[in-house]
Every structure is written in structure tokens, then in C-alpha cells.
Tab-separated table of C-alpha atoms in Angstrom:
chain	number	residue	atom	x	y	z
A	283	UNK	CA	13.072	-26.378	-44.283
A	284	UNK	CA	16.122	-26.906	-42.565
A	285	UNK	CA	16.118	-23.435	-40.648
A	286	UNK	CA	12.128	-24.224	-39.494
A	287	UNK	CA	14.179	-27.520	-38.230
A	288	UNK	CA	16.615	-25.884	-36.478
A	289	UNK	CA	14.245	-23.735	-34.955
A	290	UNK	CA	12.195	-26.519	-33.604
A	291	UNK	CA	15.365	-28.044	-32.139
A	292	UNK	CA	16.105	-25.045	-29.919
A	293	UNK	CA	12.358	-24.603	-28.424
A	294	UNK	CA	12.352	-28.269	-28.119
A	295	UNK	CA	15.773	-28.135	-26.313
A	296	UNK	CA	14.764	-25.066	-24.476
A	297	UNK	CA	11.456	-26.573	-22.791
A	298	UNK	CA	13.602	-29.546	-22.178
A	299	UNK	CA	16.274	-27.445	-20.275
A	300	UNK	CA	13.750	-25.267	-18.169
A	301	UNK	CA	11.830	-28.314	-17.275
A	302	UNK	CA	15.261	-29.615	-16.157
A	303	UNK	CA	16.042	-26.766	-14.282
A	304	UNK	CA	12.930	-26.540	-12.337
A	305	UNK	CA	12.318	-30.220	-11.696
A	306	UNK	CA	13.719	-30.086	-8.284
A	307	UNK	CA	11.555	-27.369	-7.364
A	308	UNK	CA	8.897	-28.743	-8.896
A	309	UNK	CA	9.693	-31.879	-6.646
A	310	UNK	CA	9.915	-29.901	-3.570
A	311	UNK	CA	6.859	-28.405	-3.865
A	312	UNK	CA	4.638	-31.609	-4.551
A	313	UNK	CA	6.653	-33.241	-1.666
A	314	UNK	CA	5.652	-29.919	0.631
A	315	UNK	CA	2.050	-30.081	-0.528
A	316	UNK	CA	1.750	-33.886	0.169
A	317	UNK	CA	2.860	-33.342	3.772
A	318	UNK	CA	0.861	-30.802	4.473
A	319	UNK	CA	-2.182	-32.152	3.124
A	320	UNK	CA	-1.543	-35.685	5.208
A	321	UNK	CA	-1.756	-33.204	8.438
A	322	UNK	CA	-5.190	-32.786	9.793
A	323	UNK	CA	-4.574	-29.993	12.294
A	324	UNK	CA	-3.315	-27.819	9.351
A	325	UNK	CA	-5.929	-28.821	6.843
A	326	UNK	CA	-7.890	-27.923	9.716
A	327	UNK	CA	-6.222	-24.086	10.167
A	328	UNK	CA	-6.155	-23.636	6.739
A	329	UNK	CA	-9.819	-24.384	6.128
A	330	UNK	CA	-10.871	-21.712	9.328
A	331	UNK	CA	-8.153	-19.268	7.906
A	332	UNK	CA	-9.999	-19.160	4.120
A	333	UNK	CA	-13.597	-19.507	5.482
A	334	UNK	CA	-12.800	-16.167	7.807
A	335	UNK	CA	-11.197	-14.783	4.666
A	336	UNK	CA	-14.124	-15.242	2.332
A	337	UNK	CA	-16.555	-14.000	5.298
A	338	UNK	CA	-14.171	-10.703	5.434
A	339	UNK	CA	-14.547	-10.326	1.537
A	340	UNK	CA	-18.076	-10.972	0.776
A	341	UNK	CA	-19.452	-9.740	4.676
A	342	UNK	CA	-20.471	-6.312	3.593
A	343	UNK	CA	-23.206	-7.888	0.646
A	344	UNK	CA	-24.612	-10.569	2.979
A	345	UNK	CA	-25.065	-8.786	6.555
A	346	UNK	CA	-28.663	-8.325	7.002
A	347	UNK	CA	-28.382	-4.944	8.836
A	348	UNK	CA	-25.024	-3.038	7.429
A	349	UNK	CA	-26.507	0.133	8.630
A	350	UNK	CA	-26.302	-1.214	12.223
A	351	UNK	CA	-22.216	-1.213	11.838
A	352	UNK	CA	-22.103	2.524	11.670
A	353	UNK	CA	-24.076	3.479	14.677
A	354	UNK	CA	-27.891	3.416	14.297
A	355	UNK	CA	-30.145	3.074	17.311
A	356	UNK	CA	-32.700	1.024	17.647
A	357	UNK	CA	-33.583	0.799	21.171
A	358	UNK	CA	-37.409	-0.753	21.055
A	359	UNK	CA	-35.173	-4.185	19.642
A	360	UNK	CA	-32.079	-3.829	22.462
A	361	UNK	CA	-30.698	-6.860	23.943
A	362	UNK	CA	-32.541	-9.150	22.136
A	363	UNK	CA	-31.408	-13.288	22.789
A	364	UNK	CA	-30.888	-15.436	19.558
A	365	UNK	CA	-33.576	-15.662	17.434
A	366	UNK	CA	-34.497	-16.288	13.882
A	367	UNK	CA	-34.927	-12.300	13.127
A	368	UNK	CA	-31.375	-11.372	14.973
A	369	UNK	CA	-29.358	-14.860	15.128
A	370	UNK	CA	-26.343	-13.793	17.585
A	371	UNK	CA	-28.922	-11.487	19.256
A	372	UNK	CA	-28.579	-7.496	19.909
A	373	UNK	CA	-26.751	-5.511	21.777
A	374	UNK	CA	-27.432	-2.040	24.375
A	375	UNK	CA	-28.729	0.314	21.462
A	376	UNK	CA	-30.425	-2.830	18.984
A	377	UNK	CA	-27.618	-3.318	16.786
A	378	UNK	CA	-27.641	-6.984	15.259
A	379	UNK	CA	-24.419	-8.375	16.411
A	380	UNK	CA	-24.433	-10.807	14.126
A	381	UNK	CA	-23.538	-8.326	11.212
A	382	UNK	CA	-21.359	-6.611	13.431
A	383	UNK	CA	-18.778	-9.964	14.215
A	384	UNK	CA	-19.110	-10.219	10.509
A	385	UNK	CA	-18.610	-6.856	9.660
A	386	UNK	CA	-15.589	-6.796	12.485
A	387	UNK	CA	-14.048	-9.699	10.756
A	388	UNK	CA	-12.820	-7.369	7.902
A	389	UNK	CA	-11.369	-5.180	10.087
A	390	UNK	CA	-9.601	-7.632	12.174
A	391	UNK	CA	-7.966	-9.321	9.653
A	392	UNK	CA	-6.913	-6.022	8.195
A	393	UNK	CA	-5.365	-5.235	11.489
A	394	UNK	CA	-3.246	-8.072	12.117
A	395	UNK	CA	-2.112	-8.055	8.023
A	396	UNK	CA	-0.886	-4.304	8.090
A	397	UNK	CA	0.838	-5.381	11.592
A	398	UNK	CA	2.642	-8.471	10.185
A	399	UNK	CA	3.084	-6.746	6.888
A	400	UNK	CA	4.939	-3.442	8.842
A	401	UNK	CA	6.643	-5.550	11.247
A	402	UNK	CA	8.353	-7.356	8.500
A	403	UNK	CA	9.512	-4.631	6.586
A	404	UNK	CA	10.631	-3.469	9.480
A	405	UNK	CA	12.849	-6.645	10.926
A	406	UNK	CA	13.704	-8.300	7.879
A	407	UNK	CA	15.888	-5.667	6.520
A	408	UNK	CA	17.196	-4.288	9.925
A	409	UNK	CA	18.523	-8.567	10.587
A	410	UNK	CA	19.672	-8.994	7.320
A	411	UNK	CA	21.521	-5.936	7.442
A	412	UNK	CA	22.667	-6.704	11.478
A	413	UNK	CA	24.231	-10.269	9.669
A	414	UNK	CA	26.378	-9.001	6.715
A	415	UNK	CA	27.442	-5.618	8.320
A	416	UNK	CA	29.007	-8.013	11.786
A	417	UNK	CA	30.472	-5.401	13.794
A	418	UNK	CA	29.306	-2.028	15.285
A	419	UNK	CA	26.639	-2.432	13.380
A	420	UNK	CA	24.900	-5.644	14.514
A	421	UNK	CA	26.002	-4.521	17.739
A	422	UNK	CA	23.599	-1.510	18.023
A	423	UNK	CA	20.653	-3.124	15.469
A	424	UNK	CA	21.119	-5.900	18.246
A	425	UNK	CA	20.930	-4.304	21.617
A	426	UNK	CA	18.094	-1.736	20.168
A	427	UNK	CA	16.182	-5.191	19.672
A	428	UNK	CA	16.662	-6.486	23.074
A	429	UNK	CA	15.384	-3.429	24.419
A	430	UNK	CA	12.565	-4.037	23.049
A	431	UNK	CA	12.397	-7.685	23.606
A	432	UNK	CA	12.874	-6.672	27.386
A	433	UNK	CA	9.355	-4.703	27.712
A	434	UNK	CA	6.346	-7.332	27.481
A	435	UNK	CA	4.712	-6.738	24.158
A	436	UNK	CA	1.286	-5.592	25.593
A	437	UNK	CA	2.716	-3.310	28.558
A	438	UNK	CA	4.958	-1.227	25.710
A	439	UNK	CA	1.745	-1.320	22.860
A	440	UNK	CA	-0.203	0.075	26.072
A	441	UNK	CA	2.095	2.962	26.577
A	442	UNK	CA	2.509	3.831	22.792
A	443	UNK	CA	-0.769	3.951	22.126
A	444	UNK	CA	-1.822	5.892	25.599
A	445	UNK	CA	0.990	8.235	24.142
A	446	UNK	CA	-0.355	9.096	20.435
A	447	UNK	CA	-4.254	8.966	21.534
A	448	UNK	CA	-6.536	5.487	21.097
A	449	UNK	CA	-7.756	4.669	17.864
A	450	UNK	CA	-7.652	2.031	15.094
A	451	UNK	CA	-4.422	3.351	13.564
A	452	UNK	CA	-2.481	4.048	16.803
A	453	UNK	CA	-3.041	0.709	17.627
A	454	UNK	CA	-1.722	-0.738	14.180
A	455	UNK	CA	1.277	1.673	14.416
A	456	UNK	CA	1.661	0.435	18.200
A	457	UNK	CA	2.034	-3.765	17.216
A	458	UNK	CA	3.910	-3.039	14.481
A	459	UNK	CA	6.537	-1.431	16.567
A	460	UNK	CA	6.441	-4.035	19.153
A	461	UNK	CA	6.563	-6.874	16.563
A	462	UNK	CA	9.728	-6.139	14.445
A	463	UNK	CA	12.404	-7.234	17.036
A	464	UNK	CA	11.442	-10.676	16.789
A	465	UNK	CA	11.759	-10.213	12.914
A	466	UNK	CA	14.849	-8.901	13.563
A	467	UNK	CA	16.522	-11.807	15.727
A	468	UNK	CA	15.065	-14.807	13.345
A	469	UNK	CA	16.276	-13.388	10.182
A	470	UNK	CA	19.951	-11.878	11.584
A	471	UNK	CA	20.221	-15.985	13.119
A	472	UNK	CA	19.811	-17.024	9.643
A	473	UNK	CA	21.640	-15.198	7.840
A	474	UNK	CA	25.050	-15.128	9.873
A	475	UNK	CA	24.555	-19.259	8.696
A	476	UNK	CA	23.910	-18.823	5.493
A	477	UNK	CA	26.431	-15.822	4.605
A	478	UNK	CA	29.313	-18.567	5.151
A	479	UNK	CA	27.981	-21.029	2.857
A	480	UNK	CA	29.478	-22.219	-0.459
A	481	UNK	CA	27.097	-20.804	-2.836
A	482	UNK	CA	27.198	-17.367	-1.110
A	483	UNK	CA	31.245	-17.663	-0.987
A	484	UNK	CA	31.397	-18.761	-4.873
A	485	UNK	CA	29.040	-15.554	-5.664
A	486	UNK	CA	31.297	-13.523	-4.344
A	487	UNK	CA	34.294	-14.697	-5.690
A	488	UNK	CA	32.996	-14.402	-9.087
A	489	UNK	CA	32.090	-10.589	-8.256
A	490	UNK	CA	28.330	-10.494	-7.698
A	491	UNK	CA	27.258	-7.656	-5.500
A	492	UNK	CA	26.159	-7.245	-2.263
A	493	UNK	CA	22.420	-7.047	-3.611
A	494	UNK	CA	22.296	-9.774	-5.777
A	495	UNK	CA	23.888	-11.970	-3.040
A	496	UNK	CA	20.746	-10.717	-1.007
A	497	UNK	CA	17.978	-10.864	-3.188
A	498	UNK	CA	19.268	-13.952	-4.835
A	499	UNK	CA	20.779	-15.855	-2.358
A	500	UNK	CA	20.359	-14.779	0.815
A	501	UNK	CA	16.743	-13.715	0.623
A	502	UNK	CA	15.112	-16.562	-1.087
A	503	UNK	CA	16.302	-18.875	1.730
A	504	UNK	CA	14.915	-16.653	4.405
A	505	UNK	CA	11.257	-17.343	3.171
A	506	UNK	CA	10.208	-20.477	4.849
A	507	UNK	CA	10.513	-19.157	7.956
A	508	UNK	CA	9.815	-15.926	8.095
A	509	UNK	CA	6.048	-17.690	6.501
A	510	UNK	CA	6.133	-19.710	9.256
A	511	UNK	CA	6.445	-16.567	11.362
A	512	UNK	CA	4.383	-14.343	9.975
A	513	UNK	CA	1.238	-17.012	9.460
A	514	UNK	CA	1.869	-17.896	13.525
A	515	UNK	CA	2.338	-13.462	14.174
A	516	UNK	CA	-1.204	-12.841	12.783
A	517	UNK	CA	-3.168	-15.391	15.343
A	518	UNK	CA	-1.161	-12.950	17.768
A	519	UNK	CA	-1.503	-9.871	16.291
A	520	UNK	CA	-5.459	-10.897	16.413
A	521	UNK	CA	-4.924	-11.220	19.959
A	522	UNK	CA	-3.192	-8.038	20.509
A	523	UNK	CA	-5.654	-5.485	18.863
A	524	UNK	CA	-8.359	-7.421	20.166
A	525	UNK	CA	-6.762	-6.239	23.691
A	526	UNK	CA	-6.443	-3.051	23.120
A	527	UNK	CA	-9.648	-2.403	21.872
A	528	UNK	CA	-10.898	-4.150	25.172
A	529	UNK	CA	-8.971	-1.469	26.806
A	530	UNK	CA	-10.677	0.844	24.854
A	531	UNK	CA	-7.209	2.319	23.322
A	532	UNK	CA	-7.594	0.666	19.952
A	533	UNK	CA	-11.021	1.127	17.466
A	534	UNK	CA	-13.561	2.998	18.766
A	535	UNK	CA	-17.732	2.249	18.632
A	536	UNK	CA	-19.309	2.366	16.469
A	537	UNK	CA	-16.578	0.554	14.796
A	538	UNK	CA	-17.154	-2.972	15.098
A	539	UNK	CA	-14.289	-4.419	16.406
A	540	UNK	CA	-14.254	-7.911	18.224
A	541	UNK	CA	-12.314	-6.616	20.929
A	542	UNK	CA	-14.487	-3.288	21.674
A	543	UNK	CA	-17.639	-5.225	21.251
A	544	UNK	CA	-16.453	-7.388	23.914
A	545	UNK	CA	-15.185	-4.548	26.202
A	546	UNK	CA	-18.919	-3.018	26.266
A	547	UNK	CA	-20.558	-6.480	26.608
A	548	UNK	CA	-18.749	-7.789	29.854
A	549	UNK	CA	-21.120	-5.464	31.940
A	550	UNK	CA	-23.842	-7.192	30.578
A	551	UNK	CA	-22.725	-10.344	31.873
A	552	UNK	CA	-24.092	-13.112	32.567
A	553	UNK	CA	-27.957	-12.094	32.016
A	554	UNK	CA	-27.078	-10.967	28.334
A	555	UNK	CA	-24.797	-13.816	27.898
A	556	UNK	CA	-24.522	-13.708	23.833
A	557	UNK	CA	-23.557	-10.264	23.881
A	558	UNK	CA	-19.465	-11.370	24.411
A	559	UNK	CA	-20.339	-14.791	23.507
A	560	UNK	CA	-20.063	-14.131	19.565
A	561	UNK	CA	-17.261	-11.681	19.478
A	562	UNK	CA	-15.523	-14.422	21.701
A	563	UNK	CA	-15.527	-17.263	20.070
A	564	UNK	CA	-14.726	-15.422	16.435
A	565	UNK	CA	-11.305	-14.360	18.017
A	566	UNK	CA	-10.882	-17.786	19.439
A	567	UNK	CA	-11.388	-19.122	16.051
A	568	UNK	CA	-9.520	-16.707	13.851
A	569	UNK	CA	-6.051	-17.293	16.340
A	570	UNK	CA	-7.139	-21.309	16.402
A	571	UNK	CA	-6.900	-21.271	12.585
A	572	UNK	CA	-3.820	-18.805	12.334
A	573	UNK	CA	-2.045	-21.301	14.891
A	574	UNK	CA	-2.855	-24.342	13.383
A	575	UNK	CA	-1.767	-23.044	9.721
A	576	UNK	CA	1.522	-21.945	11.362
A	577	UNK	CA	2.040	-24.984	12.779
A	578	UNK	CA	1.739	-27.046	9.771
A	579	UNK	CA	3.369	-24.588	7.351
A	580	UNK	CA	6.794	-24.987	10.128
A	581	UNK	CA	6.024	-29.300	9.974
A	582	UNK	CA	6.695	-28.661	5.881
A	583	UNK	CA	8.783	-25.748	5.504
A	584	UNK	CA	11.321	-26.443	8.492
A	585	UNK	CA	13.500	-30.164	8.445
A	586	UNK	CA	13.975	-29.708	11.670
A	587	UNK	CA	10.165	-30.521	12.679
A	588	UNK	CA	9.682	-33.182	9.801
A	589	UNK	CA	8.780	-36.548	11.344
């Protein structure tokens, strides 16, 4: 009886002491969610960001015509206006463009996560690395970066791509390359002011290595804003792929792609008006959203933007 005591005693004390331990967390985060719920622009974002990420995941079961996003032709139906058979209207060869902006929302959302997701693997290391190391080190991590930095993002994705051949993958290997150095710079700021503080200084003292000081320390505080970057990245990366397929460097037709759709439907302008209507306002909606979540995420996540 008196060991099943004791035993209660400890779980009770244990719950106690991890409820302890995590109550300022647990704090923070009802604090974080409060604020952000109280702002409508980023209720707003965030509601545009999910609906375009259900659309992406349940698009392929509720097109009407999925056969029409891998090339058929159907030329007795081409350039058919809105109607209640074809409700964004067709395009040159009959295709319903209203399953191909949905279909094309999978892909561009793909797009721009690969590109944030390669960028950051790319620049998070590389700063944190260019922070601790000081030195020669940061030196040439550093001036690579600004070399980069120096060539407008667009002008050096143009000339990457032109040089490997267009296509979907070219282009995501193209904005991932010119979206690291910004990566790079945010999270070598941040750590050269938090390698100095107390916590980091006590680690060491006590021995902990140079990883666990990283992955426990270091790290965990770079989060909030490389979120805020990365939510406010994809609205551009969005932008970017939608360029170069414009340009005709990144996904090629049949692929539907909001920026190759729109490429082909500009000479169609203005008789055939829905044509780059759709595709349009989709991108303008999927960066709105990205922008407004980023936004609000920063208002929460960084003091310095707090009212």
C-alpha cells in the first residue's frame, strides 16, 4: 500500500513539474494565438492560404474535365465565354480552364514550397555557420551572398534557367538558388546576437557542444522569423515561377501552370478576355493570402511590430 502511494506521489509530482515547466510556453502560445486571431488582415491570409490549400488537395477529384490538363483537343468547343457547361470559359484548343487554374493550383503551390523549402536549407545553415565561425569564414559565406544579392532576382533566375534548358524543374532549381542569400543574411544577423547571450555563454561554460548549443539554443530562437520569412518568400516565389513560365522558361503546355496559361492567353486579348482573366486573379490571390499571413505571423512572432 505504501509503495502504490509512493508511486502515485511521483506521477502526481511529475505532471505537476512538466505542467510547470511548460506553462510559460503554454502562455506564449495562447497570448500569440489571441493576437493573431484579433487581426483581420491575417485571419483574412490565413483563410485564402487554407482554402487554396484544400483546392490543391482535393482539385484532381472535383475538376469536371481532368483529361483537359494533359493536352486533349477539343476544337468544335474553343474559346468558349463563361457559361454554365465551362464556368471560366475555354481556351485555343477547348480545354476548360476552369479545371486547368484548379489543376495549376497544385502545381503552384508545389513550386513555391520546394523553393522556400531548398532555399532554407540552403541559407539557414550557410548564416548560422557564417555567425559562430566569425572570421575568414563569414567573410567569404558573406561576400558570396552579396554577389548574389547584387544581381536582381529575376534577371539571374532568367539566365540560370536559359542556361540548363526551360522546364518545371529548372525553374525550381533556378529560385531556389536565387532565394538562399536572403536566408543567409537574416539568420547570420541573428545569430551573431544571440551567440553572446547568457544562456548560450552558461552552455558553454558547462561544456555543451557546438551542436547542442545550435540545435538547442541557437536554433529554436531562429524560428519566428525565419516563419515569418518563409510564409512572406512563398507569395514571392508564386510570383517568380509564375514569370518564368510567362517567359516560357519555366513549365511547359500542356502543363497547367498559371503563369504559362497566361503567357498563351495575352494574344487573345481583349476579345477573349477570360482566357488571362482566371489564371490572373488566382496568382493575385494566392500572393494576397501568402502576404497577408506573413504579415500577421511577423505582428505575433516579432516584438518589434507588436502594437
Amino acid at each position: 500500500m505504501k509503495t502504490k502511494t509512493a508511486t502515485q506521489s511521483i506521477t502526481v509530482k511529475n505532471e505537476v513539474s512538466f505542467s510547470e515547466r511548460h506553462a510559460s510556453r503554454i502562455r506564449s502560445a495562447k497570448i500569440h494565438i489571441k493576437t493573431f486571431s484579433k487581426n483581420t488582415s491575417a485571419m483574412l491570409g490565413l483563410a485564402i492560404v487554407l482554402s487554396f490549400l484544400t483546392i490543391a488537395a482535393i482539385g484532381p477529384w472535383i475538376v469536371p474535365f481532368p483529361e483537359d490538363a494533359t493536352g486533349s483537343i477539343n476544337l468544335d468547343i474553343k474559346l468558349q465565354a463563361p457559361n454554365a457547361v465551362h464556368w471560366f470559359g475555354t481556351d485555343e484548343v477547348g480545354n476548360d480552364i476552369f479545371t486547368r487554374v484548379i489543376l495549376g493550383t497544385r502545381v503552384t503551390l508545389q513550386i513555391a514550397l520546394i523553393v522556400t523549402g531548398v532555399a532554407m536549407l540552403i541559407g539557414v545553415p550557410l548564416g548560422m555557420i557564417a555567425g559562430l565561425a566569425g572570421g575568414l569564414v563569414q567573410e567569404a559565406i558573406m561576400r558570396i551572398t552579396d554577389i548574389f544579392l547584387s544581381i536582381p532576382g529575376l534577371v539571374l533566375a532568367i539566365a540560370i534557367v536559359g542556361a540548363l534548358g526551360p522546364g518545371i524543374v529548372n525553374a525550381m532549381l533556378a529560385l531556389s538558388l536565387v532565394w538562399w542569400p536572403g536566408y543567409v543574411r537574416l539568420i547570420q544577423a541573428k545569430t551573431l546576437s544571440l551567440k553572446n547571450e547568457i544562456y548560450v555563454e552558461s552552455a558553454r561554460a558547462v561544456g555543451a557542444s557546438q551542436l547542442r548549443i545550435v540545435f538547442v539554443h541557437i536554433l529554436p530562437n531562429c524560428t519566428s522569423p525565419i516563419v515569418v520569412k518563409a510564409s512572406m518568400d512563398m507569395g514571392m516565389a508564386i510570383l517568380g515561377a509564375a514569370s518564368l513560365g510567362f517567359l516560357g522558361l519555366g513549365a511547359q503546355p500542356p502543363y497547367p501552370e498559371w503563369g504559362a496559361m497566361i503567357s498563351i492567353a495575352r494574344t487573345y486579348l481583349p476579345d477573349w478576355w477570360w482566357y488571362s482573366f482566371f489564371p490572373g486573379i488566382a496568382i493575385s490571390l494566392t500572393v494576397l493570402g501568402f502576404n497577408l499571413l506573413g504579415d500577421g505571423l511577423r505582428d505575433v512572432l516579432d516584438p518589434q511590430y507588436r502594437d
